[in-house]
Each structure stands twice: as C-alpha cells, then as structure tokens.
C-alpha cells in the first residue's frame, strides 16, 4: 500500500486532533494547528520537504515527555507506529520520528540540535508559538495549570543546568519568560524563523516593561 500524501495528512490531522482536543496546559490542538501553519510557511521559504514538515509538526507533541514521567521515547514510538499503520514508507517514518524525538526543549543547559533542515523548520515553528502575544497567553495558561504565581518580585530568574532541574523547578510565569521563552529568540535555526522571532521577541520585551511598570505603580 502506498497511500497518497493528502490522505496521510488528513488522517494524521484527525488522529492528533482527537487526542489533543480539550487539553488545557497550552499544548492543545490549536497549538499543534498553529505550529503546522507556521512550519509550512517557513518550510516554503526554506525550500524543504513540506510533507515531512507537516507530518512532523502534527505529531511533534503527540506524547509530550513532560506529561509522561520523562519517557522520551513515547513520542517517537507513537508517531512511528501511527505512520506505519497508514502504510507510510520507512524513510518518511524514520525522518518524522527523529524530529519528534529531538524537538522537546530540555532546559537552558541542554541544547537540542536537529538533524535535518525539516527538523530545523518544525523546531523553529514550535518555539515561535512560545513567543509574541500567543506565547504570553500560553505562558500564563501553563503557569496556571502548574499552579505558578504570575509574578513574585522576590524570585530570581533560574537557569536550569539539566533537564531534571528544569522539570522540578517551581517559579513564576514572569521569570519563566526570561528563563526559557526569551532564550528561544536566540535559538532559531533558520533565517525565516529568526526574522519572525525578532519581532515577537520585541513585543514580549514591551509587554514585560509595561507589566513591571504597572506592578510598581509607575503606569
Ligand atoms: Ni509544541
């Protein structure tokens, strides 16, 4: 069986949507949908394989390791067996699974280089969704889910040296911006990603300035 690419994408879209609908930690279906659209837009500019990009974007959070007791293989395994069940060729299955495996961000001290240009594109799209107005909205949604305060002026920003430290750390959402999100803007893989990140980053800096001004009664 050699299914056509449109069918594979449509069925994968339905599979992922069903899994993610109703997720409330900021990794919901619409996050996946946005990452998909951004990844395809970047991929077009960067001239990479858009079919792999779209499949990997759809599946990139399919079993996010943060929610599965640190089992980092569950994502690529789920993605791989799903694609194989559709009759997708081995090369594509391996490529998409590798991207899913490599994509999770594990804290400031643990860089995660991607192996292919397609991986670079999907990782950029995923990180871009943590920047700008949507990034701000998602950060507070995630903070609420984890029970973190919006802001605590007594807490210093914290840069994790390992993924274990990153996972157990409890901080404020505002500190989370400088610990993680602002790092993303510096870590884009592609020229297109960097350009979009720069704008979104500037918007977040403006938001933070305004937030602190209001907090301190200066505004
Ligand atoms: Ni994601």
Coordinates of N, CA and C and ligand atoms in Angstrom, one line a residue, residues 27 31-32 35 60-61 64 126 138, ligand 1:
X27 N -0.7 23.1 25.5 CA -0.3 22.2 24.4 C -1.6 21.6 23.9
X31 N -2.5 24.7 19.4 CA -1.1 24.9 19.4 C -0.5 24.1 18.2
X32 N -0.9 22.8 18.1 CA -0.5 22.0 17.0 C -0.8 22.6 15.6
X35 N 1.4 25.6 14.9 CA 2.8 25.2 14.6 C 2.8 24.6 13.2
X60 N 4.4 16.5 16.6 CA 5.6 16.8 17.4 C 5.3 16.8 18.9
X61 N 4.1 16.9 19.3 CA 3.8 16.9 20.8 C 2.9 15.6 21.1
X64 N 4.0 14.3 24.6 CA 5.0 15.2 25.2 C 5.6 14.6 26.5
X126 N 7.7 25.5 16.4 CA 7.2 25.2 17.8 C 7.7 26.3 18.7
X138 N 0.0 31.7 26.3 CA 0.3 30.3 26.6 C 1.1 30.2 27.9
Ligands
LIG1 NI1 4.7 22.1 20.8

